[in-house]
C-alpha cells in the first residue's frame, strides 16, 4: 500500500516522466517499512529537489495522511504571512522557500535582521505545531567554484538551523543539507535567474513518532 501511495504522490507532485524513471530496484524499495523514505530519496535525486523529496519520503496516506494533511493546511496558511517567502503544500508536508537575499548578504552566512524576523516567525509556527521534522536546504547560483558554493550553501543552512535552535526548536528535529548550485530553479545566465537560485528551502513534514501516533489513532493503512 505504501508504494502505491508514494507513487501517486510522486506523480501528483513531480509528474509522470520523473516517476516512471524509477528502476525495478527503486520500485522494490517501496515495499514494506520505510518505503516512503526510500522513494523520497530517489525522487529527490532524480528531480533535483531535495526538500520536496524529503516531504514525499514522509508520506503516510489514507485516513492518517488526511489528518496530517489538514494539519499542514492550517500551518501553511499561517506561514503564508511571513514576508518574502514562498509557501507550498506538497504531499503531506510544506515547502517554504526563503529568498537568500532576505536571509544573507552576498557571500555571507550571517543572518540579516530581516531574515532573523522571518526565522522567528517560522520558529513560532513550529512550536505551535509540534510533531514535525524539518530539513533545511541551502542553494546558490552558479557563480564561483562548485566547492565554494557547496560550502556556502551548507553554512547558510546551518546558520538557519542554529537560529531556530536558539528560538527553542529542538536540534534533534532539524537536518541541514547544502546543495550549492546543483539544484537550480531558474536560468543561471540571467541576473533574475541567479537571484531565484540563491535561496534557502525548508521542508516541513510529520515526524516518525507523530506519523505512528496518527496511524494508531486512525488505523494502519
Short mmCIF file of C-alpha atoms in Angstrom, two decimals:
data_model
loop_
_atom_site.label_atom_id
_atom_site.label_comp_id
_atom_site.label_asym_id
_atom_site.label_seq_id
_atom_site.Cartn_x
_atom_site.Cartn_y
_atom_site.Cartn_z
CA UNK A 1 0.00 0.00 0.00
CA UNK A 2 2.78 2.44 0.87
CA UNK A 3 4.34 2.01 -2.54
CA UNK A 4 1.11 2.95 -4.33
CA UNK A 5 0.63 5.97 -2.05
CA UNK A 6 4.16 7.21 -2.63
CA UNK A 7 3.85 6.58 -6.35
CA UNK A 8 0.61 8.55 -6.53
CA UNK A 9 2.13 11.45 -4.64
CA UNK A 10 5.23 11.25 -6.82
CA UNK A 11 3.12 11.65 -9.99
CA UNK A 12 0.98 14.39 -8.45
CA UNK A 13 3.99 16.38 -7.29
CA UNK A 14 6.67 15.79 -9.90
CA UNK A 15 4.90 14.40 -12.98
CA UNK A 16 4.67 11.04 -14.72
CA UNK A 17 8.01 11.24 -16.52
CA UNK A 18 10.17 11.60 -13.40
CA UNK A 19 8.29 8.91 -11.50
CA UNK A 20 8.28 6.49 -14.42
CA UNK A 21 12.08 6.61 -14.43
CA UNK A 22 12.32 4.65 -11.17
CA UNK A 23 14.09 1.37 -11.92
CA UNK A 24 12.98 -2.03 -10.61
CA UNK A 25 15.25 -1.82 -7.57
CA UNK A 26 13.92 1.62 -6.69
CA UNK A 27 10.32 0.47 -7.11
CA UNK A 28 11.10 -2.51 -4.92
CA UNK A 29 12.31 -0.14 -2.21
CA UNK A 30 8.68 0.96 -1.90
CA UNK A 31 7.64 -2.37 -0.38
CA UNK A 32 7.47 -2.68 3.41
CA UNK A 33 8.55 -0.38 6.21
CA UNK A 34 10.43 2.78 5.28
CA UNK A 35 9.03 2.78 1.74
CA UNK A 36 8.31 6.48 1.75
CA UNK A 37 11.83 7.38 2.79
CA UNK A 38 13.40 5.23 0.10
CA UNK A 39 11.17 6.59 -2.66
CA UNK A 40 11.53 10.13 -1.36
CA UNK A 41 15.32 9.92 -1.58
CA UNK A 42 15.08 8.63 -5.15
CA UNK A 43 12.67 11.40 -6.13
CA UNK A 44 14.97 13.99 -4.60
CA UNK A 45 17.92 12.75 -6.64
CA UNK A 46 16.07 12.38 -9.92
CA UNK A 47 14.10 15.62 -9.86
CA UNK A 48 16.82 17.79 -8.38
CA UNK A 49 14.64 18.78 -5.44
CA UNK A 50 15.99 17.55 -2.13
CA UNK A 51 13.42 19.37 0.01
CA UNK A 52 10.38 18.00 -1.80
CA UNK A 53 11.91 14.54 -1.91
CA UNK A 54 12.13 14.60 1.89
CA UNK A 55 8.45 15.51 2.15
CA UNK A 56 7.41 12.67 -0.14
CA UNK A 57 9.58 10.38 1.97
CA UNK A 58 7.34 11.04 4.98
CA UNK A 59 4.11 10.00 3.26
CA UNK A 60 1.52 8.03 5.23
CA UNK A 61 -1.58 8.14 3.04
CA UNK A 62 -5.11 7.02 3.74
CA UNK A 63 -7.11 8.39 6.67
CA UNK A 64 -3.98 9.08 8.70
CA UNK A 65 -2.45 11.02 5.82
CA UNK A 66 -5.64 13.08 5.54
CA UNK A 67 -5.36 14.02 9.22
CA UNK A 68 -1.76 15.11 8.75
CA UNK A 69 -2.67 16.95 5.57
CA UNK A 70 -5.39 19.00 7.26
CA UNK A 71 -2.95 19.96 9.99
CA UNK A 72 -0.39 21.00 7.36
CA UNK A 73 -3.08 23.06 5.60
CA UNK A 74 -3.59 25.12 8.74
CA UNK A 75 0.12 25.58 9.32
CA UNK A 76 0.74 26.55 5.70
CA UNK A 77 -1.91 29.27 5.90
CA UNK A 78 -0.09 30.76 8.90
CA UNK A 79 3.31 30.54 7.22
CA UNK A 80 2.00 32.45 4.19
CA UNK A 81 2.00 35.60 6.32
CA UNK A 82 5.83 35.57 6.52
CA UNK A 83 7.18 38.28 4.15
CA UNK A 84 9.33 37.40 1.13
CA UNK A 85 8.66 33.67 1.32
CA UNK A 86 7.02 31.15 -0.96
CA UNK A 87 4.88 28.55 0.80
CA UNK A 88 3.66 25.43 -1.00
CA UNK A 89 1.74 22.43 0.22
CA UNK A 90 3.47 19.31 -1.09
CA UNK A 91 2.02 15.86 -0.38
CA UNK A 92 1.63 15.66 3.38
CA UNK A 93 4.07 18.45 4.13
CA UNK A 94 5.03 22.05 3.45
CA UNK A 95 7.84 23.53 1.37
CA UNK A 96 8.92 27.04 2.40
CA UNK A 97 11.38 28.96 0.24
CA UNK A 98 13.22 31.99 1.62
CA UNK A 99 14.90 34.38 -0.76
CA UNK A 100 18.60 34.15 0.10
CA UNK A 101 18.93 37.93 -0.19
CA UNK A 102 16.50 38.34 2.69
CA UNK A 103 18.42 35.97 4.94
CA UNK A 104 22.02 36.66 3.92
CA UNK A 105 24.20 39.29 2.28
CA UNK A 106 26.26 38.26 -0.77
CA UNK A 107 28.89 35.61 0.08
CA UNK A 108 27.86 35.71 3.75
CA UNK A 109 26.42 33.13 6.12
CA UNK A 110 25.47 35.72 8.75
CA UNK A 111 21.69 36.09 9.02
CA UNK A 112 20.46 39.62 8.40
CA UNK A 113 17.87 41.36 10.60
CA UNK A 114 15.02 40.81 8.13
CA UNK A 115 15.97 37.15 7.88
CA UNK A 116 16.02 36.84 11.65
CA UNK A 117 12.46 38.16 11.78
CA UNK A 118 11.35 35.59 9.19
CA UNK A 119 13.02 32.75 11.05
CA UNK A 120 11.46 33.83 14.35
CA UNK A 121 8.05 33.55 12.73
CA UNK A 122 8.94 30.13 11.38
CA UNK A 123 10.12 29.02 14.83
CA UNK A 124 6.89 30.25 16.41
CA UNK A 125 4.90 28.20 13.89
CA UNK A 126 6.97 25.08 14.55
CA UNK A 127 6.32 25.48 18.26
CA UNK A 128 2.57 25.74 17.67
CA UNK A 129 2.66 22.55 15.60
CA UNK A 130 4.86 20.01 17.41
CA UNK A 131 5.47 16.57 15.98
CA UNK A 132 7.18 17.81 12.85
CA UNK A 133 10.64 17.39 11.38
CA UNK A 134 12.47 20.00 9.35
CA UNK A 135 15.02 19.76 6.56
CA UNK A 136 16.81 22.99 5.66
CA UNK A 137 18.50 23.03 2.25
CA UNK A 138 20.81 25.82 1.14
CA UNK A 139 21.28 26.73 -2.55
CA UNK A 140 23.47 29.15 -4.51
CA UNK A 141 23.70 30.44 -8.06
CA UNK A 142 26.40 29.17 -10.42
CA UNK A 143 28.93 31.96 -9.84
CA UNK A 144 32.11 30.73 -8.18
CA UNK A 145 33.51 27.23 -7.89
CA UNK A 146 31.43 24.16 -7.14
CA UNK A 147 33.30 23.55 -3.89
CA UNK A 148 32.87 27.11 -2.67
CA UNK A 149 29.16 27.15 -3.48
CA UNK A 150 28.59 23.81 -1.79
CA UNK A 151 30.32 25.01 1.36
CA UNK A 152 28.49 28.34 1.38
CA UNK A 153 25.10 26.69 0.93
CA UNK A 154 25.76 24.31 3.83
CA UNK A 155 26.96 27.12 6.09
CA UNK A 156 23.82 29.09 5.34
CA UNK A 157 21.56 26.12 6.03
CA UNK A 158 23.45 25.50 9.27
CA UNK A 159 23.12 29.16 10.27
CA UNK A 160 19.35 28.98 9.77
CA UNK A 161 19.23 25.78 11.83
CA UNK A 162 21.25 27.32 14.64
CA UNK A 163 18.96 30.34 14.72
CA UNK A 164 15.87 28.13 15.00
CA UNK A 165 17.53 26.16 17.80
CA UNK A 166 18.22 29.46 19.55
CA UNK A 167 14.49 30.16 19.31
CA UNK A 168 13.68 26.99 21.22
CA UNK A 169 13.34 24.41 18.45
CA UNK A 170 15.00 21.10 19.34
CA UNK A 171 18.14 20.43 17.34
CA UNK A 172 17.06 16.79 17.04
CA UNK A 173 14.21 17.64 14.66
CA UNK A 174 16.25 19.73 12.20
CA UNK A 175 18.55 18.39 9.50
CA UNK A 176 20.57 20.50 7.07
CA UNK A 177 21.98 19.98 3.59
CA UNK A 178 23.94 22.17 1.23
CA UNK A 179 23.26 21.66 -2.47
CA UNK A 180 25.36 24.50 -3.85
CA UNK A 181 24.48 25.21 -7.46
CA UNK A 182 23.29 21.66 -8.22
CA UNK A 183 19.53 22.24 -7.95
CA UNK A 184 18.73 25.43 -9.92
CA UNK A 185 15.14 26.55 -10.37
CA UNK A 186 15.94 29.24 -12.96
CA UNK A 187 18.43 30.22 -15.64
CA UNK A 188 21.85 30.95 -14.14
CA UNK A 189 22.82 33.11 -17.13
CA UNK A 190 20.50 35.95 -16.09
CA UNK A 191 20.52 38.17 -13.02
CA UNK A 192 16.89 37.36 -12.31
CA UNK A 193 17.56 33.64 -12.59
CA UNK A 194 20.58 33.80 -10.31
CA UNK A 195 18.51 35.65 -7.73
CA UNK A 196 15.91 32.89 -7.72
CA UNK A 197 18.57 30.21 -7.41
CA UNK A 198 20.07 31.86 -4.31
CA UNK A 199 17.58 30.52 -1.80
CA UNK A 200 17.04 28.50 1.35
CA UNK A 201 14.34 25.83 1.25
CA UNK A 202 12.69 24.42 4.35
CA UNK A 203 10.81 21.11 4.18
CA UNK A 204 8.31 20.56 7.00
CA UNK A 205 6.78 17.11 7.46
CA UNK A 206 5.38 14.89 10.18
CA UNK A 207 7.92 13.21 12.42
CA UNK A 208 8.08 9.42 12.54
CA UNK A 209 6.71 9.49 16.09
CA UNK A 210 3.76 11.66 15.10
CA UNK A 211 3.08 9.57 11.98
CA UNK A 212 2.92 6.43 14.11
CA UNK A 213 0.62 8.16 16.60
CA UNK A 214 -1.79 9.21 13.87
CA UNK A 215 -1.69 5.74 12.33
CA UNK A 216 -2.60 4.19 15.69
CA UNK A 217 -5.44 6.63 16.18
CA UNK A 218 -6.82 6.27 12.66
CA UNK A 219 -5.99 2.65 11.85
CA UNK A 220 -2.99 1.36 9.91
CA UNK A 221 -3.27 1.99 6.17
#
